[in-house]
Short mmCIF file of C-alpha atoms in Angstrom, two decimals:
data_model
loop_
_atom_site.label_atom_id
_atom_site.label_comp_id
_atom_site.label_asym_id
_atom_site.label_seq_id
_atom_site.Cartn_x
_atom_site.Cartn_y
_atom_site.Cartn_z
CA MET A 1 110.09 109.21 102.79
CA ALA A 2 107.26 107.52 100.35
CA ASP A 3 107.64 104.00 99.66
CA ILE A 4 105.57 102.90 96.79
CA GLN A 5 105.39 99.42 95.84
CA PRO A 6 103.96 97.26 92.51
CA PHE A 7 101.05 94.94 92.96
CA ARG A 8 99.11 92.43 91.51
CA ALA A 9 95.81 94.37 91.21
CA LEU A 10 92.35 92.65 90.96
CA ARG A 11 90.86 93.70 87.87
CA TYR A 12 87.53 92.79 85.52
CA ASN A 13 87.58 89.81 83.63
CA LEU A 14 85.71 91.58 80.83
CA ALA A 15 84.78 87.98 79.07
CA ALA A 16 82.84 87.26 82.20
CA ALA A 17 81.92 90.51 83.60
CA GLY A 18 81.15 92.68 80.48
CA ASP A 19 82.03 96.28 79.26
CA ILE A 20 84.10 98.15 81.79
CA GLN A 21 82.11 101.65 81.62
CA GLU A 22 79.30 99.16 83.03
CA LEU A 23 81.58 97.89 85.62
CA THR A 24 82.76 101.20 87.34
CA CYS A 25 81.35 103.72 89.39
CA PRO A 26 82.30 107.53 91.01
CA PRO A 27 82.96 107.45 94.71
CA TYR A 28 80.44 106.06 97.19
CA ASP A 29 79.88 108.88 98.65
CA ILE A 30 78.37 111.10 96.14
CA ILE A 31 76.02 108.43 95.01
CA SER A 32 72.27 108.61 95.84
CA GLY A 33 70.52 105.51 96.27
CA GLU A 34 68.66 105.63 93.08
CA GLN A 35 72.21 106.18 91.16
CA ARG A 36 73.29 102.70 92.87
CA GLN A 37 70.43 100.81 91.65
CA ALA A 38 70.86 102.19 88.26
CA TYR A 39 74.29 101.20 88.17
CA ILE A 40 73.30 97.57 89.16
CA ALA A 41 70.52 97.51 86.52
CA ALA A 42 72.82 97.97 83.90
CA ASN A 43 75.50 95.40 85.03
CA PRO A 44 74.88 93.15 88.14
CA TYR A 45 78.84 92.75 88.67
CA ASN A 46 79.23 96.72 88.97
CA VAL A 47 81.79 97.35 91.82
CA ILE A 48 79.08 99.46 93.62
CA ARG A 49 78.03 96.13 95.40
CA LEU A 50 81.41 95.99 96.81
CA GLU A 51 82.00 99.71 97.51
CA LEU A 52 78.34 100.50 98.75
CA PRO A 53 76.97 97.34 100.04
CA LYS A 54 73.22 97.35 101.05
CA GLY A 55 71.06 95.21 103.14
CA GLU A 56 70.41 93.89 106.55
CA ASP A 57 74.16 92.94 107.00
CA PRO A 58 75.87 94.93 104.34
CA TYR A 59 79.27 94.13 105.21
CA LYS A 60 78.94 90.48 105.04
CA GLU A 61 76.87 90.86 101.99
CA ALA A 62 79.97 92.48 100.19
CA GLY A 63 82.45 89.87 101.55
CA GLN A 64 80.21 87.14 100.29
CA VAL A 65 79.80 88.78 96.78
CA LEU A 66 83.69 89.36 96.72
CA SER A 67 84.11 85.59 97.38
CA GLN A 68 82.03 84.47 94.53
CA TRP A 69 83.04 86.96 92.00
CA LEU A 70 86.69 85.60 92.63
CA GLN A 71 85.27 81.86 92.37
CA GLN A 72 83.35 82.78 89.16
CA GLU A 73 86.63 84.55 87.78
CA ILE A 74 84.26 87.88 87.35
CA LEU A 75 87.81 89.42 88.99
CA LYS A 76 91.14 88.00 88.47
CA THR A 77 94.36 88.92 90.05
CA ASP A 78 97.04 90.02 87.54
CA MET A 79 99.89 87.73 86.97
CA ASP A 80 102.76 89.86 87.42
CA PRO A 81 103.03 92.82 89.79
CA GLY A 82 102.72 96.44 88.36
CA LEU A 83 101.79 99.97 88.48
CA TYR A 84 99.11 101.50 86.78
CA ILE A 85 98.93 104.68 84.77
CA TYR A 86 95.68 106.47 85.16
CA GLU A 87 94.39 109.52 82.79
CA GLN A 88 91.24 111.55 83.12
CA GLU A 89 90.53 113.95 80.02
CA PHE A 90 87.64 116.16 80.80
CA LEU A 91 86.00 119.68 80.13
CA SER A 92 86.80 122.26 82.85
CA GLN A 93 84.09 124.18 83.83
CA VAL A 94 85.79 126.62 85.80
CA ASP A 95 87.87 127.19 82.88
CA ARG A 96 85.37 127.77 80.21
CA GLY A 97 85.07 124.50 79.24
CA GLU A 98 88.78 124.13 78.15
CA THR A 99 89.65 120.21 77.66
CA LYS A 100 92.15 119.32 80.61
CA ARG A 101 94.00 115.85 81.31
CA LEU A 102 95.10 114.75 84.33
CA ARG A 103 97.78 111.85 84.41
CA GLY A 104 98.98 109.88 87.60
CA LEU A 105 100.21 106.71 88.70
CA ILE A 106 98.07 103.81 90.90
CA ALA A 107 100.42 102.09 93.42
CA ARG A 108 100.51 100.61 97.01
CA VAL A 109 101.95 103.27 99.38
CA ARG A 110 103.39 102.08 102.61
CA LEU A 111 101.16 103.50 105.48
CA GLU A 112 102.82 105.88 107.82
CA GLU A 113 101.09 108.06 110.79
CA PHE A 114 100.87 111.32 110.21
CA ALA A 115 103.40 112.53 112.73
CA ALA A 116 105.92 110.96 110.52
CA GLY A 117 105.58 113.79 108.27
CA VAL A 118 105.39 111.56 105.15
CA VAL A 119 101.76 111.10 104.17
CA LEU A 120 100.00 114.66 105.11
CA PRO A 121 96.26 115.27 105.39
CA HIS A 122 94.63 118.56 104.90
CA GLU A 123 91.20 118.26 106.00
CA GLU A 124 89.35 117.19 109.11
CA THR A 125 87.27 113.85 108.94
CA LEU A 126 83.81 112.79 110.41
CA SER A 127 84.00 109.49 112.64
CA LYS A 128 81.01 108.08 111.31
CA ALA A 129 82.37 107.48 107.90
CA LYS A 130 85.43 105.99 109.04
CA GLU A 131 83.62 103.26 111.00
CA ASP A 132 81.70 102.29 107.98
CA ARG A 133 84.99 102.00 105.84
CA PHE A 134 86.50 100.02 108.91
CA GLN A 135 83.60 97.55 109.11
CA LEU A 136 83.97 97.28 105.12
CA MET A 137 87.61 96.65 104.96
CA GLN A 138 87.26 94.04 107.77
CA ALA A 139 84.81 92.07 105.97
CA THR A 140 86.64 92.10 102.28
CA HIS A 141 90.17 92.88 103.00
CA CYS A 142 90.39 94.90 100.31
CA ASN A 143 90.62 98.50 98.68
CA PHE A 144 88.30 98.82 96.04
CA SER A 145 89.08 102.66 95.51
CA GLN A 146 92.57 104.71 95.34
CA ILE A 147 93.19 107.28 97.68
CA TYR A 148 94.23 110.43 96.18
CA SER A 149 97.13 111.89 96.94
CA LEU A 150 99.57 114.85 95.30
CA TYR A 151 103.34 115.43 95.08
CA GLN A 152 105.44 117.73 94.74
CA ASP A 153 108.03 117.47 91.70
CA GLU A 154 109.33 121.00 90.66
CA ASN A 155 111.06 119.47 87.27
CA HIS A 156 108.15 117.11 86.60
CA VAL A 157 110.22 114.21 86.35
CA THR A 158 107.96 111.68 87.10
CA ARG A 159 104.89 113.28 84.65
CA GLN A 160 107.36 112.79 82.12
CA ARG A 161 108.28 109.25 82.72
CA LEU A 162 104.84 108.52 82.66
CA ASP A 163 104.07 110.24 79.49
CA HIS A 164 106.93 108.50 77.98
CA LEU A 165 105.95 105.10 79.51
CA ALA A 166 102.43 105.83 78.09
CA GLN A 167 103.42 107.24 74.89
CA GLY A 168 102.39 105.13 71.70
CA ILE A 169 100.79 102.26 73.43
CA PRO A 170 97.07 101.71 73.55
CA PRO A 171 95.62 101.76 76.95
CA ARG A 172 94.53 98.82 78.50
CA TYR A 173 91.14 100.64 79.09
CA ALA A 174 89.42 103.63 77.50
CA PHE A 175 86.18 104.87 78.12
CA SER A 176 83.90 107.78 78.69
CA ASP A 177 81.41 108.02 81.39
CA GLY A 178 79.55 110.85 79.64
CA LEU A 179 81.85 113.51 81.51
CA VAL A 180 85.06 112.16 81.56
CA THR A 181 87.32 109.86 79.19
CA HIS A 182 89.15 107.23 81.54
CA ARG A 183 92.44 105.48 80.29
CA LEU A 184 94.54 102.99 82.03
CA TRP A 185 97.81 101.54 81.34
CA VAL A 186 99.47 98.42 82.89
CA VAL A 187 103.32 99.02 83.73
CA ASN A 188 105.02 95.80 84.44
CA ASP A 189 108.75 96.42 83.36
CA PRO A 190 111.16 96.04 86.63
CA ALA A 191 113.39 99.01 85.42
CA ALA A 192 110.60 101.38 84.84
CA ILE A 193 108.81 100.60 87.92
CA ALA A 194 112.49 100.99 89.73
CA ALA A 195 112.89 104.11 88.45
CA LEU A 196 109.24 105.51 89.55
CA GLN A 197 110.09 103.94 93.06
CA GLU A 198 113.36 106.14 93.12
CA ASP A 199 111.05 108.99 92.11
CA MET A 200 108.89 108.91 95.12
CA ALA A 201 111.53 107.56 97.85
CA GLY A 202 112.63 111.61 98.36
CA ARG A 203 108.72 112.85 98.36
CA LYS A 204 105.99 113.69 100.70
CA LEU A 205 102.58 113.02 99.77
CA TYR A 206 99.64 115.43 100.24
CA ILE A 207 96.20 113.62 100.78
CA ALA A 208 93.80 115.36 98.09
CA ASP A 209 90.82 113.17 98.40
CA GLY A 210 90.35 110.05 100.71
CA HIS A 211 91.38 111.17 104.21
CA HIS A 212 88.54 108.69 105.94
CA ARG A 213 89.96 105.57 103.89
CA TYR A 214 93.48 106.62 104.74
CA GLU A 215 92.64 106.84 108.52
CA THR A 216 90.73 103.71 108.05
CA ALA A 217 93.60 102.01 106.67
CA LEU A 218 95.71 103.15 109.36
CA ASN A 219 92.99 102.07 112.09
CA TYR A 220 92.79 98.51 110.25
CA ARG A 221 96.85 98.03 110.08
CA ASN A 222 96.94 98.89 113.72
CA HIS A 223 93.63 96.80 114.69
CA LEU A 224 95.84 93.80 113.05
CA ARG A 225 98.83 94.21 114.82
CA ASP A 226 96.87 94.70 118.23
CA GLN A 227 95.33 90.98 117.30
CA GLY A 228 98.76 89.76 116.32
CA VAL A 229 97.65 89.02 112.74
CA TYR A 230 100.06 88.64 110.24
CA CYS A 231 98.82 90.53 106.93
CA PRO A 232 101.72 92.38 105.23
CA GLY A 233 99.39 93.83 102.72
CA ALA A 234 97.88 95.91 105.32
CA ASP A 235 100.99 97.70 105.75
CA PHE A 236 99.96 99.53 102.38
CA VAL A 237 97.04 101.37 100.64
CA MET A 238 96.31 101.93 97.19
CA MET A 239 96.82 105.35 95.98
CA LEU A 240 96.70 107.46 93.06
CA LEU A 241 99.55 110.03 92.63
CA ALA A 242 99.42 113.18 90.57
CA ASP A 243 102.03 116.28 90.29
CA MET A 244 100.50 119.15 92.50
CA ALA A 245 101.39 121.55 89.61
CA ASP A 246 99.87 119.60 86.99
CA PRO A 247 97.55 121.42 84.81
CA GLY A 248 94.93 119.24 84.70
CA LEU A 249 94.40 119.86 88.56
CA VAL A 250 90.94 121.47 88.94
CA VAL A 251 89.40 122.18 92.59
CA PHE A 252 85.76 123.19 92.85
CA PRO A 253 84.53 125.30 95.93
CA THR A 254 81.98 123.64 98.23
CA HIS A 255 79.45 126.08 99.42
CA ARG A 256 78.18 126.72 102.93
CA LEU A 257 74.25 126.40 103.77
CA VAL A 258 73.08 127.54 107.22
CA ARG A 259 69.69 125.96 108.69
CA GLY A 260 67.96 125.70 111.47
CA LEU A 261 68.93 128.88 113.80
CA ASP A 262 65.99 130.27 115.51
CA SER A 263 67.73 133.25 116.09
CA PHE A 264 68.71 134.13 112.87
CA HIS A 265 68.07 137.74 111.62
CA SER A 266 69.93 138.52 108.31
CA PRO A 267 70.07 142.27 108.89
CA ASN A 268 71.89 142.22 112.14
CA LEU A 269 74.44 139.69 110.56
CA LEU A 270 75.02 141.79 107.63
CA SER A 271 75.70 144.99 109.90
CA ALA A 272 77.89 142.63 112.33
CA CYS A 273 79.59 141.90 109.04
CA GLU A 274 80.92 145.43 108.21
CA GLU A 275 83.25 145.40 111.24
CA TRP A 276 85.63 143.12 109.19
CA PHE A 277 83.93 143.26 105.46
CA ALA A 278 83.14 145.61 102.66
CA VAL A 279 79.16 144.74 102.38
CA THR A 280 77.90 145.32 98.78
CA GLU A 281 74.65 144.43 97.25
CA ALA A 282 74.46 142.23 94.33
CA SER A 283 71.64 142.09 91.68
CA SER A 284 71.67 138.24 91.37
CA ARG A 285 73.86 134.72 91.86
CA GLU A 286 75.36 135.49 88.67
CA SER A 287 76.50 138.93 89.34
CA THR A 288 77.64 137.53 92.53
CA GLN A 289 79.56 135.03 91.22
CA ALA A 290 81.54 137.47 88.81
CA ALA A 291 82.47 139.31 91.86
CA LEU A 292 84.04 136.42 93.50
CA ASN A 293 85.58 135.51 90.32
CA GLN A 294 87.23 138.98 89.98
CA ALA A 295 88.23 138.86 94.09
CA TYR A 296 89.80 135.42 93.38
CA ALA A 297 91.60 136.83 90.55
CA GLN A 298 93.01 139.67 92.46
CA GLY A 299 94.10 137.50 95.58
CA GLN A 300 90.87 139.03 97.68
CA HIS A 301 88.96 136.94 100.18
CA ALA A 302 85.24 137.19 99.30
CA PHE A 303 82.12 135.54 99.80
CA GLY A 304 78.59 135.67 98.38
CA TYR A 305 75.67 135.76 100.50
CA PHE A 306 72.23 135.15 100.12
CA ASP A 307 69.39 135.45 102.69
CA GLY A 308 66.46 134.61 100.59
CA GLN A 309 65.87 138.58 100.16
CA GLY A 310 68.84 139.46 98.11
CA TRP A 311 72.39 139.03 97.21
CA HIS A 312 75.63 140.38 98.88
CA CYS A 313 78.96 140.23 98.30
CA LEU A 314 81.09 140.28 101.64
CA THR A 315 84.85 141.35 100.70
CA LEU A 316 87.59 140.93 103.76
CA ARG A 317 89.26 144.45 104.58
CA ASP A 318 92.18 143.22 106.39
CA ILE A 319 93.71 139.94 107.64
CA ALA A 320 94.58 141.31 111.08
CA PRO A 321 91.53 139.99 113.06
CA LEU A 322 92.28 136.20 111.93
CA GLU A 323 96.08 136.74 113.37
CA ALA A 324 94.47 137.87 116.48
CA ILE A 325 91.83 135.19 116.80
CA LEU A 326 94.18 132.48 115.60
CA PRO A 327 97.77 133.14 116.93
CA ALA A 328 98.90 129.63 117.03
CA LYS A 329 98.17 128.70 113.49
CA SER A 330 100.06 129.38 110.22
CA PRO A 331 99.83 132.31 108.08
CA ALA A 332 98.81 129.90 105.54
CA TYR A 333 95.82 128.40 107.42
CA ARG A 334 94.74 131.91 108.72
CA GLN A 335 94.48 133.34 105.00
CA LEU A 336 92.22 130.19 103.86
CA ASP A 337 89.12 131.61 102.90
CA VAL A 338 87.27 128.79 104.77
CA THR A 339 89.31 129.58 107.74
CA ILE A 340 88.09 133.24 107.66
CA LEU A 341 84.25 132.40 106.95
CA HIS A 342 84.49 129.86 109.58
CA SER A 343 86.34 131.79 112.43
CA LEU A 344 84.60 135.66 111.86
CA ILE A 345 81.24 134.49 110.54
CA LEU A 346 80.02 131.02 111.35
CA GLU A 347 81.63 130.71 114.63
CA ARG A 348 81.84 134.19 116.31
CA LEU A 349 78.40 135.73 114.61
CA LEU A 350 76.33 132.46 114.25
CA GLY A 351 77.47 130.84 117.10
CA ILE A 352 77.97 127.51 115.06
CA ASP A 353 81.04 125.86 116.89
CA LYS A 354 83.45 123.18 115.32
CA GLU A 355 81.48 120.20 117.06
CA ASN A 356 78.13 121.68 115.50
CA MET A 357 80.06 121.86 111.80
CA ALA A 358 81.30 118.37 112.22
CA ARG A 359 77.82 117.10 113.24
CA GLN A 360 76.31 119.10 110.30
CA LEU A 361 73.32 120.22 112.91
CA ASN A 362 73.27 123.89 111.34
CA LEU A 363 75.83 123.34 108.47
CA THR A 364 75.55 121.38 105.40
CA TYR A 365 77.19 121.90 102.15
CA THR A 366 76.80 121.72 98.34
CA ARG A 367 78.93 122.39 95.10
CA SER A 368 76.02 123.85 93.31
CA GLY A 369 75.44 127.78 94.01
CA GLU A 370 71.79 127.27 92.13
CA GLU A 371 71.32 124.32 94.87
CA ALA A 372 72.18 126.50 97.60
CA GLU A 373 70.25 129.51 96.58
CA HIS A 374 67.17 127.42 95.96
CA SER A 375 67.35 126.07 99.35
CA VAL A 376 67.09 129.23 100.90
CA SER A 377 64.30 130.44 98.96
CA ALA A 378 62.38 127.43 99.57
CA GLY A 379 62.93 128.31 103.27
CA GLU A 380 65.02 124.98 103.77
CA SER A 381 68.00 126.98 104.99
CA ASN A 382 68.55 130.27 106.65
CA CYS A 383 71.43 131.56 104.42
CA CYS A 384 74.06 130.46 102.31
CA PHE A 385 77.39 131.43 101.62
CA LEU A 386 79.11 131.03 98.21
CA LEU A 387 82.93 130.38 97.88
CA ASN A 388 85.87 130.42 95.58
CA PRO A 389 88.03 127.28 95.41
CA THR A 390 90.82 126.41 97.71
CA ARG A 391 94.25 126.97 95.62
CA VAL A 392 96.40 123.78 95.25
CA ASP A 393 99.37 125.35 96.56
CA GLU A 394 97.53 126.68 99.68
CA ILE A 395 96.52 122.88 100.26
CA GLY A 396 99.93 122.12 100.27
CA ALA A 397 101.08 125.05 102.52
CA VAL A 398 98.61 124.16 105.30
CA ALA A 399 99.21 120.38 105.07
CA GLY A 400 103.26 121.03 105.17
CA CYS A 401 102.49 123.38 108.55
CA GLY A 402 100.92 119.89 110.11
CA GLU A 403 97.57 121.82 110.01
CA LYS A 404 94.13 120.25 108.77
CA MET A 405 91.44 122.58 107.18
CA PRO A 406 88.00 122.45 107.99
CA GLN A 407 85.49 119.77 106.33
CA LYS A 408 84.81 120.27 102.98
CA SER A 409 87.39 122.66 102.11
CA THR A 410 88.23 121.07 98.76
CA TYR A 411 86.37 119.30 96.18
CA PHE A 412 88.63 118.06 93.40
CA TYR A 413 87.17 117.67 90.25
CA PRO A 414 86.58 115.14 88.36
CA LYS A 415 86.58 112.36 90.88
CA VAL A 416 88.95 109.39 90.64
CA ILE A 417 86.93 106.24 89.45
CA THR A 418 86.23 103.10 91.20
CA GLY A 419 86.80 99.65 89.94
CA LEU A 420 89.31 99.90 87.21
CA VAL A 421 91.72 98.19 89.86
CA MET A 422 91.39 96.92 93.19
CA ASN A 423 93.89 95.81 95.79
CA SER A 424 93.59 92.74 97.94
CA LEU A 425 95.15 93.46 101.42
CA ASP A 426 95.60 89.33 102.15
CA LYS A 427 98.44 89.56 98.98
CA SER A 428 101.70 90.70 100.34
#
């Protein structure tokens, strides 16, 4: 099963690079061009220059910058191999501002093909993102950010072990980015490392965030093997591992925006939806969200719908149509809200097929209900659908059946910060 290994991480030499909070950044795929420039303006050694390079030959630029920083000892390799405990403390919007903490383990994890059933995906991926990450890996031979994965631990043995290892010991790093407080501890004790390895040896890992990077790591490893290149570090990828039942896990929904449909006619769509859904009017986005919250608590499948003229709540009457439409899929897959929305409404009623979705021709995504409403009101989109969040146990159930959800089915919050530890693939 899961094979985790300690590693000698690349970490910032703060004496040369500056404050750690000025050197880290969120994941590259949620950073705008303006935000990127702001990070670099605050500190030219920010990891964004490695993780999201720009210029005529951005990947070559990233490789050169990494080499320079190693020579200048901006980045240094840890003396001893270790595992790294990472904690996030934050306010959860979905729980009315309750303070939450998530504590996980950063390690090297042996790459496994999905067919082996050790590392399991839950979402489809996009080819363009994988090509970008592959070229970056070729140029730098390094993981700058962790893939976020979950494991099942009914008795929470590993979480208790991590709590014990961090108890009473000041973290190596502790800082706030304004929304999240990040803490990192280094574990070098061989007995503690061996115990954590033994914990994970019997488990499967479920990718929560970072599917593109995991598939890229597999492609890179296979590419080196095909070329006859010996690089044992490429047999592993850096991951953050968290308990699937950790109360600090928070998943936000990702809403759907429909655009560019010349034949779109909202009254016809609402009338067609009545075959499967109870369609009720709502006075505002806020009242629609309240209805969605109630449906979520009651285990119902419901969506908010806005066409620029008014809000409606669509509540599924019966799951039976999904059994007829998707007979080859598992019950876990058929009962996902995203499956219901995509299969019944987006595909069958609006004619947006899976290839169209993957290319984002007539479908785009946002986490913000306000942004979705504004896009429709401004005429940028035909309509929008607000969703409830996917439940964590649904993610495990679908992945455990060997199936993948549609793209953008989950958004784990907060995102894992980039730049605390990095993994050089050139080191075994």
